[in-house]
Coordinates of C-alpha atoms and ligand atoms in Angstrom, one line a residue:
Chain A
X1 CA 51.9 16.5 -5.3
X2 CA 51.6 14.2 -8.3
X3 CA 50.6 15.5 -11.6
X4 CA 47.7 13.5 -12.9
X5 CA 48.9 11.5 -15.8
X6 CA 47.1 9.3 -18.3
X7 CA 48.4 6.2 -16.5
X8 CA 46.9 7.0 -13.2
X9 CA 43.9 4.7 -12.7
X10 CA 40.6 6.5 -12.9
X11 CA 38.7 6.9 -9.6
X12 CA 36.0 4.4 -9.3
X13 CA 32.4 4.8 -8.1
X14 CA 31.5 1.2 -8.3
X15 CA 33.8 -1.7 -8.4
X16 CA 32.3 -5.3 -8.6
X17 CA 34.6 -8.3 -8.3
X18 CA 33.5 -11.9 -9.0
X19 CA 29.9 -11.0 -8.1
X20 CA 27.6 -14.0 -8.2
X21 CA 23.9 -13.8 -7.3
X22 CA 21.3 -16.5 -7.0
X23 CA 17.5 -16.2 -6.7
X24 CA 16.9 -19.4 -4.9
X25 CA 18.7 -21.9 -7.0
X26 CA 18.6 -19.8 -10.2
X27 CA 21.8 -18.0 -10.8
X28 CA 21.2 -14.5 -12.3
X29 CA 24.7 -13.0 -12.2
X30 CA 27.9 -14.9 -13.0
X31 CA 31.3 -13.6 -11.8
X32 CA 30.6 -10.0 -12.7
X33 CA 33.7 -7.8 -12.8
X34 CA 33.0 -4.1 -13.4
X35 CA 34.8 -0.9 -12.8
X36 CA 32.4 2.1 -13.1
X37 CA 34.1 5.4 -13.1
X38 CA 33.2 8.3 -10.9
X39 CA 31.3 11.3 -12.3
X40 CA 30.4 9.5 -15.5
X41 CA 27.4 8.2 -17.2
X42 CA 27.7 4.6 -17.8
X43 CA 24.9 2.7 -19.7
X44 CA 24.1 -0.9 -19.2
X45 CA 22.6 -2.7 -22.1
X46 CA 21.6 -6.2 -22.9
X47 CA 18.6 -8.3 -23.7
X48 CA 15.7 -8.6 -21.3
X49 CA 16.4 -11.0 -18.4
X50 CA 20.2 -10.7 -18.7
X51 CA 20.5 -9.4 -15.2
X52 CA 20.7 -5.7 -15.6
X53 CA 18.2 -4.8 -12.9
X54 CA 19.6 -7.5 -10.7
X55 CA 23.0 -5.9 -10.9
X56 CA 21.6 -2.5 -10.1
X57 CA 19.7 -3.8 -7.2
X58 CA 22.8 -5.4 -5.7
X59 CA 24.4 -2.0 -5.6
X60 CA 22.0 -0.6 -3.1
X61 CA 21.4 -4.0 -1.6
X62 CA 17.6 -3.8 -2.1
X63 CA 17.7 -7.4 -3.4
X64 CA 18.1 -8.6 0.1
X65 CA 14.5 -7.8 0.9
X66 CA 13.7 -11.0 -1.0
X67 CA 14.6 -13.6 1.6
X68 CA 15.8 -16.1 -1.1
X69 CA 18.6 -14.1 -2.6
X70 CA 22.2 -15.3 -2.1
X71 CA 25.2 -13.3 -3.1
X72 CA 28.9 -13.8 -3.1
X73 CA 31.7 -11.7 -4.4
X74 CA 32.6 -8.1 -3.7
X75 CA 31.0 -4.8 -4.4
X76 CA 32.8 -1.6 -3.5
X77 CA 31.5 1.9 -3.7
X78 CA 34.3 4.5 -3.5
X79 CA 36.6 1.8 -2.2
X80 CA 34.3 0.8 0.6
X81 CA 33.0 -2.8 0.7
X82 CA 29.2 -2.5 0.9
X83 CA 28.7 -6.0 2.0
X84 CA 30.9 -5.5 5.1
X85 CA 29.1 -6.4 8.3
X86 CA 29.3 -2.8 9.7
X87 CA 27.4 -1.3 6.7
X88 CA 24.2 0.4 7.7
X89 CA 21.7 0.0 4.8
X90 CA 20.1 3.3 5.5
X91 CA 23.4 5.1 5.0
X92 CA 24.1 3.1 1.9
X93 CA 20.8 3.9 0.4
X94 CA 21.2 7.6 1.1
X95 CA 24.3 7.5 -1.1
X96 CA 22.8 5.5 -3.8
X97 CA 19.6 6.8 -5.4
X98 CA 17.4 4.6 -7.6
X99 CA 15.1 5.7 -10.4
X100 CA 12.6 3.2 -11.8
X101 CA 11.0 2.4 -15.1
X102 CA 7.6 3.7 -14.1
X103 CA 7.8 7.0 -12.4
X104 CA 6.6 6.3 -8.8
X105 CA 6.0 9.6 -7.1
X106 CA 4.4 9.3 -3.6
X107 CA 0.7 10.2 -3.5
X108 CA 1.4 13.5 -1.8
X109 CA 2.3 17.0 -3.0
X110 CA 5.3 17.9 -5.2
X111 CA 6.9 19.6 -2.3
X112 CA 6.4 16.7 0.1
X113 CA 7.9 14.3 -2.5
X114 CA 11.0 16.4 -2.6
X115 CA 11.2 16.6 1.1
X116 CA 10.5 13.0 1.8
X117 CA 14.0 11.7 1.8
X118 CA 15.3 14.8 3.7
X119 CA 12.7 14.3 6.4
X120 CA 13.6 10.6 6.7
X121 CA 17.2 11.4 7.4
X122 CA 17.1 14.7 9.3
X123 CA 15.4 15.6 12.5
X124 CA 13.9 19.0 12.1
X125 CA 14.5 21.7 9.6
X126 CA 13.2 25.2 9.3
X127 CA 10.6 26.3 6.7
X128 CA 13.2 28.4 5.0
X129 CA 15.7 25.5 4.8
X130 CA 13.0 23.3 3.4
X131 CA 12.1 25.9 0.8
X132 CA 15.6 26.1 -0.3
X133 CA 16.0 22.3 -0.6
X134 CA 12.8 22.1 -2.7
X135 CA 14.0 24.9 -5.0
X136 CA 17.5 23.6 -5.4
X137 CA 16.3 20.0 -6.2
X138 CA 13.8 21.2 -8.7
X139 CA 16.3 23.6 -10.3
X140 CA 18.7 20.7 -10.8
X141 CA 16.1 18.7 -12.7
X142 CA 15.0 21.7 -14.7
X143 CA 11.5 21.6 -13.3
X144 CA 11.5 24.6 -11.0
X145 CA 10.1 27.1 -13.5
X146 CA 7.3 24.8 -14.5
X147 CA 6.1 23.9 -11.0
X148 CA 7.1 26.6 -8.7
X149 CA 3.6 27.9 -8.5
X150 CA 2.0 24.6 -7.8
X151 CA 4.3 22.9 -5.2
X152 CA 1.2 21.9 -3.3
X153 CA -0.4 20.1 -6.1
X154 CA -0.5 16.3 -6.1
X155 CA 2.6 14.9 -7.7
X156 CA 0.4 12.6 -9.7
X157 CA -1.1 15.5 -11.6
X158 CA 2.2 16.0 -13.4
X159 CA 2.9 14.5 -16.8
X160 CA 4.9 11.3 -16.8
X161 CA 8.0 13.1 -18.0
X162 CA 7.7 15.6 -15.1
X163 CA 7.0 12.8 -12.7
X164 CA 10.1 11.0 -13.7
X165 CA 12.1 14.2 -13.3
X166 CA 10.5 14.7 -9.9
X167 CA 11.6 11.1 -8.9
X168 CA 15.1 12.1 -9.8
X169 CA 14.8 15.4 -7.9
X170 CA 13.6 13.8 -4.7
X171 CA 16.8 11.8 -4.5
X172 CA 19.0 14.8 -4.5
X173 CA 18.3 16.5 -1.1
X174 CA 20.0 13.6 0.7
X175 CA 23.1 14.2 -1.4
X176 CA 23.6 10.8 -3.1
X177 CA 26.8 10.1 -4.9
X178 CA 25.5 7.4 -7.2
X179 CA 22.3 7.4 -9.2
X180 CA 21.0 4.1 -10.5
X181 CA 18.4 4.4 -13.2
X182 CA 16.5 1.3 -14.4
X183 CA 15.1 2.1 -17.9
X184 CA 14.2 5.6 -16.8
X185 CA 12.7 6.6 -20.1
X186 CA 10.9 3.5 -21.2
X187 CA 7.5 4.6 -20.0
X188 CA 7.8 8.0 -21.7
X189 CA 7.0 9.3 -25.2
X190 CA 9.8 10.3 -27.5
X191 CA 9.7 13.9 -26.4
X192 CA 9.7 13.0 -22.7
X193 CA 12.5 10.6 -23.4
X194 CA 14.6 13.3 -24.9
X195 CA 13.9 15.7 -22.0
X196 CA 14.9 13.1 -19.4
X197 CA 18.0 12.1 -21.4
X198 CA 19.0 15.7 -21.5
X199 CA 18.5 16.0 -17.8
X200 CA 20.7 12.9 -17.2
X201 CA 23.4 14.4 -19.3
X202 CA 23.1 17.6 -17.4
X203 CA 23.7 15.8 -14.1
X204 CA 26.9 14.3 -15.4
X205 CA 30.0 15.1 -13.3
X206 CA 28.0 15.9 -10.2
X207 CA 26.9 12.3 -9.8
X208 CA 28.1 8.9 -11.0
X209 CA 25.2 7.6 -13.0
X210 CA 24.5 4.0 -14.1
X211 CA 21.6 3.8 -16.6
X212 CA 20.0 0.6 -17.8
X213 CA 18.4 1.0 -21.1
X214 CA 16.8 -1.0 -23.9
X215 CA 17.2 1.8 -26.3
X216 CA 20.5 1.6 -28.3
X217 CA 20.2 5.1 -29.6
X218 CA 19.8 6.4 -26.1
X219 CA 22.9 4.5 -24.8
X220 CA 24.8 5.8 -27.8
X221 CA 23.7 9.4 -27.4
X222 CA 23.6 9.8 -23.6
X223 CA 26.4 7.8 -22.1
X224 CA 30.2 7.9 -21.9
X225 CA 30.9 4.3 -21.2
X226 CA 28.8 1.3 -22.1
X227 CA 28.5 -2.2 -20.6
X228 CA 26.9 -5.0 -22.5
X229 CA 25.6 -8.0 -20.5
X230 CA 24.3 -11.3 -21.7
X231 CA 22.8 -14.1 -19.6
X232 CA 24.1 -12.8 -16.3
X233 CA 27.7 -12.1 -17.6
X234 CA 29.5 -9.0 -18.6
X235 CA 30.5 -9.4 -22.3
X236 CA 32.0 -6.0 -23.0
X237 CA 32.7 -2.7 -21.2
X238 CA 34.2 0.1 -23.3
X239 CA 33.8 3.7 -24.1
X240 CA 30.4 4.1 -25.8
X241 CA 31.6 5.4 -29.1
X242 CA 33.9 2.4 -29.4
X243 CA 31.3 -0.1 -28.6
X244 CA 29.0 1.1 -31.2
X245 CA 31.6 1.5 -33.9
X246 CA 34.0 -1.4 -33.3
X247 CA 32.5 -3.8 -30.8
X248 CA 35.2 -6.3 -29.6
X249 CA 32.9 -9.3 -29.2
X250 CA 30.7 -10.9 -31.8
X251 CA 27.7 -11.1 -29.3
X252 CA 27.9 -7.3 -28.8
X253 CA 27.8 -6.7 -32.5
X254 CA 24.9 -9.0 -32.9
X255 CA 23.0 -7.3 -30.1
X256 CA 23.7 -3.8 -31.4
X257 CA 22.6 -4.7 -34.8
X258 CA 19.3 -6.1 -33.4
X259 CA 19.8 -9.8 -33.8
X260 CA 18.7 -10.5 -30.2
X261 CA 15.3 -9.6 -28.7
Chain B
X1 CA -36.9 -4.9 -46.7
X2 CA -34.1 -4.4 -49.1
X3 CA -30.9 -6.2 -48.6
X4 CA -28.7 -3.8 -46.6
X5 CA -25.2 -5.2 -46.3
X6 CA -25.2 -4.8 -42.5
X7 CA -28.9 -5.8 -41.9
X8 CA -29.6 -8.1 -39.0
X9 CA -29.8 -11.8 -39.8
X10 CA -32.4 -14.0 -38.2
X11 CA -29.7 -15.3 -35.9
X12 CA -28.8 -11.8 -34.8
X13 CA -32.4 -11.1 -34.0
X14 CA -32.7 -14.2 -31.9
X15 CA -29.5 -13.4 -30.0
X16 CA -30.9 -9.9 -29.4
X17 CA -34.1 -11.3 -27.9
X18 CA -32.2 -13.6 -25.6
X19 CA -30.0 -10.7 -24.6
X20 CA -33.0 -8.7 -23.6
X21 CA -34.6 -11.6 -21.7
X22 CA -31.4 -12.4 -19.8
X23 CA -30.9 -8.8 -18.8
X24 CA -34.4 -8.6 -17.6
X25 CA -33.9 -11.7 -15.5
X26 CA -30.8 -10.3 -13.9
X27 CA -32.5 -7.0 -13.1
X28 CA -35.3 -8.9 -11.5
X29 CA -32.9 -10.9 -9.3
X30 CA -31.1 -7.8 -8.2
X31 CA -34.4 -6.2 -7.4
X32 CA -35.4 -9.2 -5.4
X33 CA -32.5 -8.5 -3.1
X34 CA -33.7 -5.1 -2.1
X35 CA -37.2 -6.4 -1.4
X36 CA -36.5 -7.9 2.1
X37 CA -34.7 -4.8 3.2
X38 CA -37.5 -2.6 2.1
X39 CA -40.1 -4.8 3.7
X40 CA -38.3 -4.9 7.0
X41 CA -37.7 -1.2 7.0
X42 CA -41.3 -0.4 6.0
X43 CA -42.7 -2.8 8.7
X44 CA -40.5 -1.3 11.4
X45 CA -41.4 2.3 10.5
X46 CA -45.1 1.5 10.0
X47 CA -45.5 -0.4 13.3
X48 CA -42.8 1.2 15.5
X49 CA -42.6 4.9 14.6
X50 CA -45.6 5.8 16.7
X51 CA -43.7 5.1 19.9
X52 CA -40.6 7.1 19.0
X53 CA -39.9 10.3 20.9
X54 CA -37.1 12.0 22.7
X55 CA -38.6 10.6 25.9
X56 CA -38.5 7.1 24.5
X57 CA -34.8 7.4 23.8
X58 CA -33.8 9.1 27.1
X59 CA -35.9 7.5 29.9
X60 CA -35.8 4.3 31.8
X61 CA -38.3 1.5 31.1
X62 CA -41.1 1.4 33.6
X63 CA -43.9 -0.9 34.7
X64 CA -42.2 -4.2 34.1
X65 CA -40.7 -2.9 30.8
X66 CA -44.1 -2.4 29.2
X67 CA -43.8 1.3 29.3
X68 CA -41.2 4.1 29.4
X69 CA -38.1 4.3 27.3
X70 CA -34.9 2.5 26.4
X71 CA -32.2 4.7 27.7
X72 CA -30.2 2.1 29.8
X73 CA -30.2 -0.3 26.8
X74 CA -29.1 2.4 24.4
X75 CA -26.3 3.6 26.7
X76 CA -25.3 0.0 27.4
X77 CA -24.9 -0.8 23.7
X78 CA -22.7 2.2 23.3
X79 CA -20.6 1.1 26.3
X80 CA -20.2 -2.4 24.9
X81 CA -19.3 -1.3 21.4
X82 CA -16.9 1.4 22.5
X83 CA -15.0 -0.9 24.9
X84 CA -14.9 -3.7 22.3
X85 CA -13.5 -1.2 19.8
X86 CA -10.8 0.0 22.2
X87 CA -9.6 -3.6 22.4
X88 CA -10.1 -4.9 18.9
X89 CA -9.0 -1.9 16.8
X90 CA -5.4 -1.5 18.0
X91 CA -5.0 -5.3 18.2
X92 CA -6.5 -6.0 14.8
X93 CA -4.6 -3.2 13.0
X94 CA -1.3 -4.2 14.6
X95 CA -1.9 -7.9 13.6
X96 CA -2.8 -6.8 10.1
X97 CA 0.3 -4.6 9.8
X98 CA 2.4 -7.5 10.9
X99 CA 0.8 -9.9 8.5
X100 CA 0.8 -7.6 5.5
X101 CA 4.1 -5.8 5.9
X102 CA 6.5 -7.9 8.1
X103 CA 5.5 -11.5 8.1
X104 CA 7.6 -13.8 5.9
X105 CA 5.7 -16.1 3.6
X106 CA 6.1 -19.3 5.5
X107 CA 4.0 -22.0 7.2
X108 CA 3.7 -20.0 10.4
X109 CA 2.2 -17.1 8.7
X110 CA -0.1 -19.3 6.7
X111 CA -1.2 -20.9 9.9
X112 CA -2.1 -17.5 11.4
X113 CA -4.1 -16.6 8.3
X114 CA -5.9 -19.9 8.5
X115 CA -6.7 -19.3 12.2
X116 CA -8.1 -15.9 11.3
X117 CA -10.4 -17.3 8.6
X118 CA -11.6 -20.0 11.0
X119 CA -12.1 -17.5 13.8
X120 CA -14.4 -15.5 11.5
X121 CA -16.4 -18.7 10.9
X122 CA -17.0 -19.5 14.5
X123 CA -20.7 -19.1 15.4
X124 CA -21.4 -16.3 17.9
X125 CA -22.9 -18.7 20.5
X126 CA -19.5 -20.4 20.7
X127 CA -17.8 -17.1 21.2
X128 CA -20.4 -16.5 23.9
X129 CA -19.5 -19.7 25.8
X130 CA -15.8 -19.0 25.3
X131 CA -16.2 -15.5 26.7
X132 CA -18.1 -17.0 29.7
X133 CA -15.4 -19.5 30.4
X134 CA -12.4 -17.2 29.7
X135 CA -13.4 -13.7 30.9
X136 CA -16.3 -14.2 33.3
X137 CA -14.9 -17.3 35.1
X138 CA -11.2 -17.7 34.5
X139 CA -10.2 -14.1 34.6
X140 CA -12.8 -13.5 37.1
X141 CA -14.2 -10.3 35.6
X142 CA -17.8 -11.5 36.4
X143 CA -20.6 -10.7 34.1
X144 CA -19.6 -7.2 33.2
X145 CA -19.2 -4.8 30.3
X146 CA -15.5 -5.8 30.3
X147 CA -16.2 -9.5 29.8
X148 CA -18.9 -8.9 27.2
X149 CA -16.9 -6.4 25.3
X150 CA -13.8 -8.6 25.3
X151 CA -16.0 -11.4 23.9
X152 CA -17.3 -9.0 21.2
X153 CA -13.8 -7.9 20.5
X154 CA -12.6 -11.4 19.9
X155 CA -15.5 -12.1 17.7
X156 CA -15.0 -9.0 15.6
X157 CA -11.2 -9.2 15.4
X158 CA -11.0 -11.3 12.2
X159 CA -13.0 -8.8 10.3
X160 CA -10.9 -5.9 11.5
X161 CA -7.7 -7.8 10.6
X162 CA -9.0 -8.8 7.1
X163 CA -10.3 -5.4 6.3
X164 CA -7.1 -3.7 7.4
X165 CA -4.9 -6.2 5.7
X166 CA -6.7 -5.8 2.4
X167 CA -6.6 -2.0 2.5
X168 CA -2.8 -2.2 3.3
X169 CA -2.3 -4.5 0.4
X170 CA -4.3 -2.2 -1.9
X171 CA -1.6 0.4 -1.5
X172 CA 0.6 0.0 -4.6
X173 CA 3.9 -1.7 -4.1
X174 CA 5.7 1.0 -6.0
X175 CA 5.2 3.4 -3.1
X176 CA 7.0 1.0 -0.7
X177 CA 9.8 0.5 -3.2
X178 CA 10.2 4.2 -3.5
X179 CA 10.6 4.6 0.2
X180 CA 12.9 1.6 0.8
X181 CA 15.2 2.8 -1.9
X182 CA 15.4 6.2 -0.2
X183 CA 16.6 4.4 2.9
X184 CA 13.3 4.4 4.8
X185 CA 12.9 1.7 7.3
X186 CA 9.9 -0.6 7.1
X187 CA 8.2 1.3 9.9
X188 CA 8.9 4.7 8.4
X189 CA 7.4 3.4 5.2
X190 CA 4.3 2.1 6.9
X191 CA 3.7 5.2 9.0
X192 CA 4.4 7.8 6.4
X193 CA 3.1 6.2 3.2
X194 CA 1.2 3.0 3.7
X195 CA -1.1 3.7 6.6
X196 CA -2.2 7.2 5.4
X197 CA -3.2 5.7 2.1
X198 CA -5.0 2.7 3.7
X199 CA -6.9 4.6 6.3
X200 CA -10.2 4.8 4.4
X201 CA -10.4 1.1 4.0
X202 CA -9.4 0.4 7.6
X203 CA -12.1 2.8 8.9
X204 CA -14.7 1.2 6.8
X205 CA -13.9 -2.2 8.2
X206 CA -13.9 -0.8 11.7
X207 CA -17.3 0.9 11.3
X208 CA -18.9 -2.1 9.8
X209 CA -17.7 -4.0 12.8
X210 CA -19.2 -1.5 15.1
X211 CA -22.6 -2.0 13.5
X212 CA -22.2 -5.8 13.6
X213 CA -21.3 -5.9 17.2
X214 CA -24.1 -3.5 18.1
X215 CA -26.6 -6.1 16.9
X216 CA -25.2 -9.2 18.4
X217 CA -27.1 -10.8 21.3
X218 CA -25.6 -14.2 22.0
X219 CA -22.0 -13.1 22.9
X220 CA -23.2 -10.6 25.5
X221 CA -26.1 -12.6 26.9
X222 CA -24.0 -14.7 29.3
X223 CA -21.1 -12.3 29.7
X224 CA -22.4 -8.9 30.7
X225 CA -25.8 -8.0 29.5
X226 CA -28.8 -8.3 31.7
X227 CA -32.6 -8.4 31.1
X228 CA -33.3 -5.4 33.2
X229 CA -31.4 -3.1 35.4
X230 CA -32.7 0.1 37.0
X231 CA -29.2 1.5 37.1
X232 CA -27.1 3.0 34.4
X233 CA -23.6 1.4 34.1
X234 CA -20.9 3.4 35.8
X235 CA -17.8 1.6 34.6
X236 CA -16.6 -1.5 32.8
X237 CA -17.1 -3.8 35.8
X238 CA -20.9 -3.1 35.8
X239 CA -23.5 -5.2 34.1
X240 CA -25.7 -3.4 31.6
X241 CA -28.8 -3.6 29.5
X242 CA -28.3 -3.7 25.7
X243 CA -30.4 -2.9 22.8
X244 CA -30.3 -6.3 21.1
X245 CA -31.0 -8.2 24.3
X246 CA -33.7 -5.7 25.2
X247 CA -35.4 -6.3 21.9
X248 CA -35.4 -10.1 22.5
X249 CA -36.8 -9.6 26.0
X250 CA -39.6 -7.3 25.1
X251 CA -40.5 -9.4 22.1
X252 CA -40.7 -12.7 23.8
X253 CA -40.2 -12.6 27.5
X254 CA -42.4 -9.9 28.9
X255 CA -46.2 -10.2 28.9
X256 CA -48.6 -7.3 27.9
X257 CA -46.1 -5.3 25.9
X258 CA -47.8 -2.8 23.6
X259 CA -47.3 -3.9 20.0
X260 CA -45.3 -0.8 19.0
X261 CA -42.7 -1.2 21.7
X262 CA -40.6 -4.0 20.2
X263 CA -40.9 -2.5 16.8
X264 CA -39.8 0.8 18.2
X265 CA -36.7 -0.8 19.8
X266 CA -35.9 -2.6 16.6
X267 CA -36.2 0.6 14.7
X268 CA -33.8 2.5 17.0
X269 CA -31.3 -0.4 16.7
X270 CA -31.5 -0.5 13.0
X271 CA -31.3 3.3 12.9
X272 CA -28.1 3.2 14.9
X273 CA -26.6 0.6 12.5
X274 CA -27.7 2.5 9.4
X275 CA -26.4 5.8 10.6
X276 CA -23.0 4.2 11.4
X277 CA -22.9 2.5 8.0
X278 CA -23.8 5.7 6.2
X279 CA -21.0 7.5 8.1
X280 CA -18.6 4.8 7.0
X281 CA -19.7 5.1 3.4
X282 CA -19.6 8.8 3.3
X283 CA -16.2 8.9 4.9
X284 CA -14.9 6.4 2.5
X285 CA -16.2 8.3 -0.5
X286 CA -14.7 11.5 1.0
X287 CA -11.2 9.9 1.3
X288 CA -11.5 8.1 -2.0
X289 CA -12.2 11.4 -3.7
X290 CA -9.0 12.8 -2.2
X291 CA -6.6 10.1 -3.3
X292 CA -5.5 9.4 -6.7
X293 CA -3.0 7.1 -8.2
Ligands
ADP1 N1 12.7 -11.4 -7.7 C1 13.1 -12.4 -8.6 N2 13.0 -13.7 -8.2 C2 13.4 -14.7 -9.0 N3 14.0 -14.5 -10.2 C3 14.2 -13.2 -10.6 C4 13.8 -12.1 -9.8 N4 14.1 -11.0 -10.4 C5 14.7 -11.3 -11.6 N5 14.7 -12.7 -11.7 C6 15.4 -13.4 -12.8 O1 16.7 -13.0 -12.9 C7 17.0 -12.8 -14.3 C8 17.5 -11.4 -14.5 O2 16.4 -10.5 -14.3 P1 16.6 -9.0 -14.4 O3 17.8 -8.6 -13.6 O4 15.3 -8.4 -14.0 O5 16.8 -8.8 -15.9 P2 16.8 -7.5 -16.8 O6 16.6 -6.3 -15.9 O7 18.1 -7.5 -17.5 O8 15.7 -7.6 -17.8 C9 15.8 -13.2 -15.1 O9 15.9 -14.5 -15.6 C10 14.7 -13.1 -14.1 O10 13.7 -14.0 -14.4
MG2 MG1 15.0 -4.9 -15.8

């Protein structure tokens, strides 16, 4: 057995190589090379329209629903090429959960929201098993105590903050390994933002998390590594504290100091 | 008047007067719309209610259709509508699901949509002749409930499709995204999330269709409905009487009909339609009240 040394390359959750993506004739990603480490929170920052969401959506291959998207390059999750022909999208999306800007709970009860993914991917399960799944998912997002007495209420009766936590919770029963979050706090008030940030921090280690954010302070507080993108290209990828203290590139410094939109 | 800082100027007052006038005009116009409905209903009730009775609904016409009831016509209309629904509802909903959830946005889809719009605009007499040619003659169903109902189904198909497609599209896209991102297939998404949330709109469309096809005369006249039949239909290959045609017959074709008979028939027909429409509205309100997003 080897002793883990500093030199040993870190295990990767996401590895993109020379990733190009076009919407029709418009190129949105240019030769993106990224190594995103397992079990970490990595934040993805950059001005609006720079391709952050596009990158996220090419990790669970949801972009392909648009008929006019063309991709080349390579994306590997845990060393597996996800654009290989034998990849089953359902299996891929089980492993890669996505959280959106606006909380989008389904118009059913809290309980059914949590069980939705589970029921999609599993044939039958006993009532007791389901109860356990619901409790464990809600525990993980720190919502259990608050909603355990109203699991049958509509999910839309929750506050936005709670809805967003629910949207995170409903990904967990299918045991994803990667969580993608596209500006998960931008529809929330400062208190809600803080609560969801805390939750994301809490999930660190158990999941590999990639968070897109517009909020510098959030990236700085709540991530371990940080990626800065500009016009479809990766400009810089460093530990967060380093990026905010000594950015390597002039563009990064300009953006962090608020000189871009 | 002292000079209050916010007092109305002459221009303000003039605008206010115009405002009142315009509003009055609009109320009047809207009121005018209800008038024909009220007049029709009032006339029907006034002239036709004297003939209404349980017997009128549930006995055969007698004495050259100048006496007796309307039971064969009532039953016939129910047959025609139900068989038409059995055909048009699954077909229409399936087509709408394809168009709304699966069809790519290309010229083929646009062509289908164009065809649907045009189909909705075809006059019912043209449908009638098509039904005669296609179902009665070509498929050799003869003049029968089957042929008449198929004709009605084709005529009502566009409305079922459009109503369904619209209610499917009213389901927020975010729900679909949520499902797809959890690895649901398109069909799982449709069955578990989209359809349950669109059902009120679909039902409304369907029930409105029922009432429309109950009132149609032309499409069934050559294809399956008869002026008079002493027998009740036993199956889809039988001919049948129908309310709309019966109304036409007793109003214009039969001599010495008591005045209240046609009005009574019309009243029953309108009653059927109104009842179905109210059910549809009540149902929609019930479902609306339950859903929230
Ligand atoms: N569905 C789409 N079709 C065409 N162009 C798109 C689509 N989605 C995004 N784009 C374009 O791709 C670029 C990157 O968009 P996006 O990834 O949403 O940026 P970000 O999330 O960083 O704000 C933008 O210029 C945007 O206009
Ligand atoms: Mg975005």
